[in-house]
C-alpha atoms as an extended CHARMM CRD file, in Angstrom:
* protein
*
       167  EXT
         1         1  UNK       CA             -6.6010000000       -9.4140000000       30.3760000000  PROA      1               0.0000000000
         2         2  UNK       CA             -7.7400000000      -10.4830000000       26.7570000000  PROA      2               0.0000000000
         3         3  UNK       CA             -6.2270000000       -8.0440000000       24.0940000000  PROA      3               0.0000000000
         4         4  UNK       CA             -9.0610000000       -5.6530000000       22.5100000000  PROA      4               0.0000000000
         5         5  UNK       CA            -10.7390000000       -6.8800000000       18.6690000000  PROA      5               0.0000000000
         6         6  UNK       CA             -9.1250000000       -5.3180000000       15.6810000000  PROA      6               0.0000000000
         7         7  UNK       CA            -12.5150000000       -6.2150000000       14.2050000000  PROA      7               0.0000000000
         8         8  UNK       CA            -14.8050000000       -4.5210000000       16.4130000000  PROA      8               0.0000000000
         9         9  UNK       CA            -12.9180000000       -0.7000000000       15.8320000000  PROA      9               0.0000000000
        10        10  UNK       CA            -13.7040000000       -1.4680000000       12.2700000000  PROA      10              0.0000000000
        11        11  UNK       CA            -12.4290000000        0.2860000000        8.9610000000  PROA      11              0.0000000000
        12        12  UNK       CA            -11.0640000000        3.0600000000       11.6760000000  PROA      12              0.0000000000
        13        13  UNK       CA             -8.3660000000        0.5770000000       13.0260000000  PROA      13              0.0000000000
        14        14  UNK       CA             -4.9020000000        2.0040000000       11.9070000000  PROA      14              0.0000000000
        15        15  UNK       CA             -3.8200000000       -1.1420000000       10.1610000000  PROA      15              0.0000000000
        16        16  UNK       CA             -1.4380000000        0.9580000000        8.4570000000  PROA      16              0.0000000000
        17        17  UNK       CA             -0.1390000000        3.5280000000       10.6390000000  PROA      17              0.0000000000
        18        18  UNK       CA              3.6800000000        3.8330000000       11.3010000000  PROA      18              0.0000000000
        19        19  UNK       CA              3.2950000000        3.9400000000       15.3050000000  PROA      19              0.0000000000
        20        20  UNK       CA              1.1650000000        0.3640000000       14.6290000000  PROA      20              0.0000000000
        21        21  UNK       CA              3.7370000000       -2.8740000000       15.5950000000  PROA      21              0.0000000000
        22        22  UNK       CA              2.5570000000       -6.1250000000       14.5200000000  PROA      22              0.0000000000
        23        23  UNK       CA              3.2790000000       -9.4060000000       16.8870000000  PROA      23              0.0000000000
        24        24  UNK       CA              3.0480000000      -12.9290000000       15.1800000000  PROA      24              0.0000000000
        25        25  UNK       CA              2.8930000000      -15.4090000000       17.5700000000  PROA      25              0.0000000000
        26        26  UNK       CA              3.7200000000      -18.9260000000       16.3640000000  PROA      26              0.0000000000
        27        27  UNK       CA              2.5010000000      -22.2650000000       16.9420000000  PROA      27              0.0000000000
        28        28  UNK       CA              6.0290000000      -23.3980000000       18.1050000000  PROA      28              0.0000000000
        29        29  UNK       CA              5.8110000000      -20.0560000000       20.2800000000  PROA      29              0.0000000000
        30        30  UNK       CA              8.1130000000      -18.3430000000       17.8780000000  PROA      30              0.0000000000
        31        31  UNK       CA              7.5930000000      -14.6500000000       18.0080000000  PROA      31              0.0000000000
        32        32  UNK       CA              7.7720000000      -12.4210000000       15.2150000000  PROA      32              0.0000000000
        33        33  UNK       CA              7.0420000000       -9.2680000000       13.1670000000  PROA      33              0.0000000000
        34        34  UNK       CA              6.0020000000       -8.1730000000        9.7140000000  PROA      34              0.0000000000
        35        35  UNK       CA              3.3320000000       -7.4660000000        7.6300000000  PROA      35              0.0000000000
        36        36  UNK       CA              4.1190000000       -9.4010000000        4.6580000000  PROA      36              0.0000000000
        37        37  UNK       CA              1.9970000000      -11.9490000000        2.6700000000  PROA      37              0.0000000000
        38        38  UNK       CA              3.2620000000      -15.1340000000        4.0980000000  PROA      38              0.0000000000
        39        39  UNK       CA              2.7790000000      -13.0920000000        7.7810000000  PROA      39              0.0000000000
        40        40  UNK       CA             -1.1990000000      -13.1900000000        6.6210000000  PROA      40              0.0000000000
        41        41  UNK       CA             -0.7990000000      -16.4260000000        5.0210000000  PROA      41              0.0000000000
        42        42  UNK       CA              0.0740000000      -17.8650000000        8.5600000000  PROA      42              0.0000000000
        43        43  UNK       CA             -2.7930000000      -16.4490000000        9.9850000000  PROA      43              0.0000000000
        44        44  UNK       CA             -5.2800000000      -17.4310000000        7.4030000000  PROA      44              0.0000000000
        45        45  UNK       CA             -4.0540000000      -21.1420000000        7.5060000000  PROA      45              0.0000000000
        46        46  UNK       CA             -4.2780000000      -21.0690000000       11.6470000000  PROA      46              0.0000000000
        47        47  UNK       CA             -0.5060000000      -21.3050000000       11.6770000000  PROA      47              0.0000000000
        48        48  UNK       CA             -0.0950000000      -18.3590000000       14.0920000000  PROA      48              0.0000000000
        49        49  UNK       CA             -1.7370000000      -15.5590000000       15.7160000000  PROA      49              0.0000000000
        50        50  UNK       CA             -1.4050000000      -11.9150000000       14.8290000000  PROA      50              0.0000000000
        51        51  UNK       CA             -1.1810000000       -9.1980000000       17.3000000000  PROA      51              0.0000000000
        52        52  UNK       CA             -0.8410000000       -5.7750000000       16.9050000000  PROA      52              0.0000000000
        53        53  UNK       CA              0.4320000000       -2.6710000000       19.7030000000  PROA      53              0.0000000000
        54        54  UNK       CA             -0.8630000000       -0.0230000000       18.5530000000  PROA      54              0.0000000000
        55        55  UNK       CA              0.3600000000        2.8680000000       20.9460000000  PROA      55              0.0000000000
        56        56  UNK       CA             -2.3370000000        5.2910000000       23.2590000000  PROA      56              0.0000000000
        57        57  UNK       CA             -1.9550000000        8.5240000000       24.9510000000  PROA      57              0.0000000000
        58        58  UNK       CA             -0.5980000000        6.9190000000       27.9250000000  PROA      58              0.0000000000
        59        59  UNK       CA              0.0580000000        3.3950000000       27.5710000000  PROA      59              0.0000000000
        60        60  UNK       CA              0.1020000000        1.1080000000       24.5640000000  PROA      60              0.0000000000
        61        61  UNK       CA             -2.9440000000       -1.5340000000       23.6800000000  PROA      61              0.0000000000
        62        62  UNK       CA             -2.6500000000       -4.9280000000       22.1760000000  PROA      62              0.0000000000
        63        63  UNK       CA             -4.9770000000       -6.0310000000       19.4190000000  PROA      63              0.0000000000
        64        64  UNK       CA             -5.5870000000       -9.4830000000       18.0380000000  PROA      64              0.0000000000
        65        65  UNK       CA             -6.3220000000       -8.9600000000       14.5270000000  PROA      65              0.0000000000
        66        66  UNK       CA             -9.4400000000      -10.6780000000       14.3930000000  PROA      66              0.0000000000
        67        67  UNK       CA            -10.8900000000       -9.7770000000       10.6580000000  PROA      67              0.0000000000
        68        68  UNK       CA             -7.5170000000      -11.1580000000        8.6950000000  PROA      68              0.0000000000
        69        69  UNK       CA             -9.8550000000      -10.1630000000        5.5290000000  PROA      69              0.0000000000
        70        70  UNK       CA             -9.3600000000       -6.5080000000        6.6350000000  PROA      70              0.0000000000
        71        71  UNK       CA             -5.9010000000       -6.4880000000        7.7210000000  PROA      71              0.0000000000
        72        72  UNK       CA             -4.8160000000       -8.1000000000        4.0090000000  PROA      72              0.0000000000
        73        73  UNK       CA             -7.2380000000       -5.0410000000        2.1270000000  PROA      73              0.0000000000
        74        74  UNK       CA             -5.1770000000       -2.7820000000        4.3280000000  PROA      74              0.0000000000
        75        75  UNK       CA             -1.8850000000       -4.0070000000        3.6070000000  PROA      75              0.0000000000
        76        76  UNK       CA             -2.6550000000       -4.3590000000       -0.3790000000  PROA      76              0.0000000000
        77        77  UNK       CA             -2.5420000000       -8.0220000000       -0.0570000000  PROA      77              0.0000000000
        78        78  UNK       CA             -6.1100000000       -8.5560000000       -0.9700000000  PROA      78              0.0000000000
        79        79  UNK       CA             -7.2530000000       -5.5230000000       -3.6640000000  PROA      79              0.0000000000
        80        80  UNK       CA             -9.6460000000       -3.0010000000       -2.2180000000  PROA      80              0.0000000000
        81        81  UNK       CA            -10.9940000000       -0.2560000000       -4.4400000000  PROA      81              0.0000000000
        82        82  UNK       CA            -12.2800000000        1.9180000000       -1.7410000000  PROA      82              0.0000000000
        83        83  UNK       CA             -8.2870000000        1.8250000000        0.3080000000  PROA      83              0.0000000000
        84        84  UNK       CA             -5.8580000000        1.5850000000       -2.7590000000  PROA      84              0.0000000000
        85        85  UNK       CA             -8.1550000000        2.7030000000       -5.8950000000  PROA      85              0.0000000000
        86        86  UNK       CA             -7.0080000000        1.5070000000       -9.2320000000  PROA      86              0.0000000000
        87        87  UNK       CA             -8.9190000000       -1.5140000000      -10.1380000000  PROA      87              0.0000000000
        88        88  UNK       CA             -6.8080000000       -4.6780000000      -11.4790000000  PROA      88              0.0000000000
        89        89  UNK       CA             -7.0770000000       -4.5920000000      -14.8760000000  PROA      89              0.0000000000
        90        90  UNK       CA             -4.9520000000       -3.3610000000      -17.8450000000  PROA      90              0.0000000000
        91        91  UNK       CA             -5.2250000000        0.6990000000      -17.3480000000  PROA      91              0.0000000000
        92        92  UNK       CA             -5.1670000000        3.5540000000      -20.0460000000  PROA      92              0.0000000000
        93        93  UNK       CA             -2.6650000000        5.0230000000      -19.1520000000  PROA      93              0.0000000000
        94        94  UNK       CA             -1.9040000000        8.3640000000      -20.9650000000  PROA      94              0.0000000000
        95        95  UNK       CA              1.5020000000       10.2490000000      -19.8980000000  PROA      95              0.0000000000
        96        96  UNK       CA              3.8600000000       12.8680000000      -20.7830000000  PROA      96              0.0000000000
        97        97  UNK       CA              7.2750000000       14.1930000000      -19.1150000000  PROA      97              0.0000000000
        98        98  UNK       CA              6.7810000000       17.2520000000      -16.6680000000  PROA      98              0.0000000000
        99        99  UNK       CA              7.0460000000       20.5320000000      -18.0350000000  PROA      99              0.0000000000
       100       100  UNK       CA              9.6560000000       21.7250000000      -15.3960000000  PROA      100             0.0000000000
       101       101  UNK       CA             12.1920000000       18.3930000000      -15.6730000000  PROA      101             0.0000000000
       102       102  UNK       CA             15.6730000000       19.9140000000      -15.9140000000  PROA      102             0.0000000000
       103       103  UNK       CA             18.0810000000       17.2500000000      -15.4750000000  PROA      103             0.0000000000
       104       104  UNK       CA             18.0750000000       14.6130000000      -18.6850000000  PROA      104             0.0000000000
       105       105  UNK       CA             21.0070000000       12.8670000000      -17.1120000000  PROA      105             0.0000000000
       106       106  UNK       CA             19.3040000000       11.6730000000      -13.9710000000  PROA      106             0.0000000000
       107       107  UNK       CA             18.1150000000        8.2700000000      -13.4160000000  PROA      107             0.0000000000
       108       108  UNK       CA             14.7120000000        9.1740000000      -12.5220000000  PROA      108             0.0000000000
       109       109  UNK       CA             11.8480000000       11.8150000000      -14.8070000000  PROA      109             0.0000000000
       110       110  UNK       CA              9.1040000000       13.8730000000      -13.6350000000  PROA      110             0.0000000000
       111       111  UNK       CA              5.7440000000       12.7640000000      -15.5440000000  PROA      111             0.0000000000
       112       112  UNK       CA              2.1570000000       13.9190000000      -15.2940000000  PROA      112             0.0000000000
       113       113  UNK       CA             -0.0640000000       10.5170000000      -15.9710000000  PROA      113             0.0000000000
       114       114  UNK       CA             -3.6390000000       10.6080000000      -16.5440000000  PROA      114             0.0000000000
       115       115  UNK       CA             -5.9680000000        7.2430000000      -16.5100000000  PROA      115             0.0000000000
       116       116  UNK       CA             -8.4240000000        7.0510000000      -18.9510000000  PROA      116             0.0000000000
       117       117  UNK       CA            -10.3850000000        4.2150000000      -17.4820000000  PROA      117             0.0000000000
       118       118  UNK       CA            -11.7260000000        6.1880000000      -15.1750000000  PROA      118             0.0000000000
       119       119  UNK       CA             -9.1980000000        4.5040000000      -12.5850000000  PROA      119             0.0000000000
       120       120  UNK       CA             -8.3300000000        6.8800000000       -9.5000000000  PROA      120             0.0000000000
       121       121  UNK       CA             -4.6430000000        6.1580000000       -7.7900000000  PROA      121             0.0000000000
       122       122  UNK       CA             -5.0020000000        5.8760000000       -4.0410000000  PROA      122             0.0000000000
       123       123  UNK       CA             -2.0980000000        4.1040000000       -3.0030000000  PROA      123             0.0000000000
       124       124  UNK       CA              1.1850000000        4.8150000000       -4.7740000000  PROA      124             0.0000000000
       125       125  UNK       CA              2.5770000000        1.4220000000       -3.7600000000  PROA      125             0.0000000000
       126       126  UNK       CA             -0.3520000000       -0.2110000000       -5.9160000000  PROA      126             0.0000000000
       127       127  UNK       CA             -0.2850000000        1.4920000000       -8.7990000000  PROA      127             0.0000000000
       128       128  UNK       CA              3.7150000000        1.0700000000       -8.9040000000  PROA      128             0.0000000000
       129       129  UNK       CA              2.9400000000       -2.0830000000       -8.2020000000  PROA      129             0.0000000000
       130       130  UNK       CA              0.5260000000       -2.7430000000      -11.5920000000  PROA      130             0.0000000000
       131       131  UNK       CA              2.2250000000       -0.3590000000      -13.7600000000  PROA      131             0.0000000000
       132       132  UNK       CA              5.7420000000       -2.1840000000      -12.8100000000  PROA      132             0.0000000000
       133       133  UNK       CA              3.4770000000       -5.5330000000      -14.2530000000  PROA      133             0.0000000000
       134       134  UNK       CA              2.0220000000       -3.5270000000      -17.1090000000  PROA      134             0.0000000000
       135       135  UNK       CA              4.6850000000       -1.4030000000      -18.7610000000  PROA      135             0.0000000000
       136       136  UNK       CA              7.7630000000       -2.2250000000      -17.1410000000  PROA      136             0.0000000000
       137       137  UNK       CA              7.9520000000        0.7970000000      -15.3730000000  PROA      137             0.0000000000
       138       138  UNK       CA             10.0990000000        1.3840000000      -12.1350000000  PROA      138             0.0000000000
       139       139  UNK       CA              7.7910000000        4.2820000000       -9.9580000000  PROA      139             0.0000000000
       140       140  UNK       CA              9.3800000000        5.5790000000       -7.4420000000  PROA      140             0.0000000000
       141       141  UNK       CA              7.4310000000        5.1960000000       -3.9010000000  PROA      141             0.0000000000
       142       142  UNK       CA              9.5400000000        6.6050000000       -1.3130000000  PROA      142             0.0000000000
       143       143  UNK       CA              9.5170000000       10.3450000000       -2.7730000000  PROA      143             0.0000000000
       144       144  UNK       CA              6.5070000000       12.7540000000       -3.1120000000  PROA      144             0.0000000000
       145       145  UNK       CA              3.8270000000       12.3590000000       -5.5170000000  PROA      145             0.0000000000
       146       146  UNK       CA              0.2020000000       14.4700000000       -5.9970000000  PROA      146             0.0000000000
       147       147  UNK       CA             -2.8540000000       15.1250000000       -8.1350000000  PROA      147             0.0000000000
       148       148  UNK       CA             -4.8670000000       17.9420000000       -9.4890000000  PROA      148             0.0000000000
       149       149  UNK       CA             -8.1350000000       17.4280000000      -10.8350000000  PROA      149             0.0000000000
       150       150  UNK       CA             -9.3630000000       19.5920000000      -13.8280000000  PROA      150             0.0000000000
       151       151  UNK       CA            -12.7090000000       19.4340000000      -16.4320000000  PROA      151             0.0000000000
       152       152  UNK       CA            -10.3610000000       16.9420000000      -18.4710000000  PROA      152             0.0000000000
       153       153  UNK       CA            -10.1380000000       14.7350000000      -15.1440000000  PROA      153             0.0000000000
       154       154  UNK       CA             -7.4450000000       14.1950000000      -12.6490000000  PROA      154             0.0000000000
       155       155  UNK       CA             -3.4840000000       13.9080000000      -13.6570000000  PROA      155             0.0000000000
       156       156  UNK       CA             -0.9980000000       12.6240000000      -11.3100000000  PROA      156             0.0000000000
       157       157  UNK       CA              2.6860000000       13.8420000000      -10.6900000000  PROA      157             0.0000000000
       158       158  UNK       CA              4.5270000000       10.7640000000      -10.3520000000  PROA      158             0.0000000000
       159       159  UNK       CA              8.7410000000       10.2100000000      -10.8240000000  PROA      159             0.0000000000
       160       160  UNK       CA              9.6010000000        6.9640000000      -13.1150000000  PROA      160             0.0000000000
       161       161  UNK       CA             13.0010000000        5.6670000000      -13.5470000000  PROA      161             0.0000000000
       162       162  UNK       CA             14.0300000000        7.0890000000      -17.0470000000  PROA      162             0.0000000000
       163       163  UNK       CA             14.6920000000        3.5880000000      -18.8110000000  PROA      163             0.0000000000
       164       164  UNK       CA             11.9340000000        1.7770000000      -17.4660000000  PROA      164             0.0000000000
       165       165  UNK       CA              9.7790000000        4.0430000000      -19.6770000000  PROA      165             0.0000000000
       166       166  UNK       CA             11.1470000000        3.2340000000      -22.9940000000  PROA      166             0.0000000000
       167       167  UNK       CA             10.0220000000       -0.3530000000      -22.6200000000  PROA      167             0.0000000000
């Protein structure tokens, strides 16, 4: 039996859900997982096949991931607006330390950032990413972050290592 098309559940495949496993299958017949940029690379240059098992009610299905252009916007290797938001380009960035930050000895600060580009933060990992290339900053992505949207536009709660703000 042929594995079902990535491609044909469209945008609603979970390229990105935890429960999704991806399989690539070498030319050599190497096996292997990941969902890194060389992974894509591979698969792009015809190097290797990608799989994924993506897990049902009752029984798991195999994908081939058939639209690699998809599968890198979903992963943040190719930049996708509509998936990640910010744009690439050199945000204004306006920010300020959180009112309720208590602890000036810890590593890591509390701050409420607003983007005055117009720019709207969709995945934490990208923005981290671009504000790591931009500023220097060091954004943490494995805690909690949010948003609330006012007439003056929408400010994010973010936490930043303290020293990688000074720079």
């Amino acid at each position: 039996m042929e594995p079902r098309s990535a491609a044909a559940a469209g945008r609603d495949f979970p390229y990105t859900a935890r429960t999704t496993c991806y399989i690539e299958i070498h030319r050599d017949g190497r096996v292997t997982h990941g969902t890194d940029r060389a992974t894509y690379e591979r698969a792009v240059a015809g190097e290797s096949r990608l799989y994924a098992v993506w897990p049902g009610e009752w029984s798991s299905h195999l994908f081939a991931i058939d639209d690699l252009d998809e599968y890198a916007k979903a992963h943040g290797i190719k930049h996708d607006v509509q998936r990640t938001g910010p744009a690439e380009h050199v945000h204004q960035v306006r920010w300020a330390e959180s009112s309720g930050e208590q602890n000036p000895r810890s590593p890591y600060v509390g701050i409420e950032v607003s983007l005055a580009c117009g720019c709207e933060i969709q995945s934490l990992d990208v923005f981290a990413a671009q504000m790591r290339e931009q500023k220097g900053w060091a954004v943490a992505t494995s805690v909690g972050w949010g948003s609330s949207s006012g007439p003056e536009g929408t400010t994010y709660s973010l936490r930043v290592r303290r020293k990688s703000l000074t720079a």
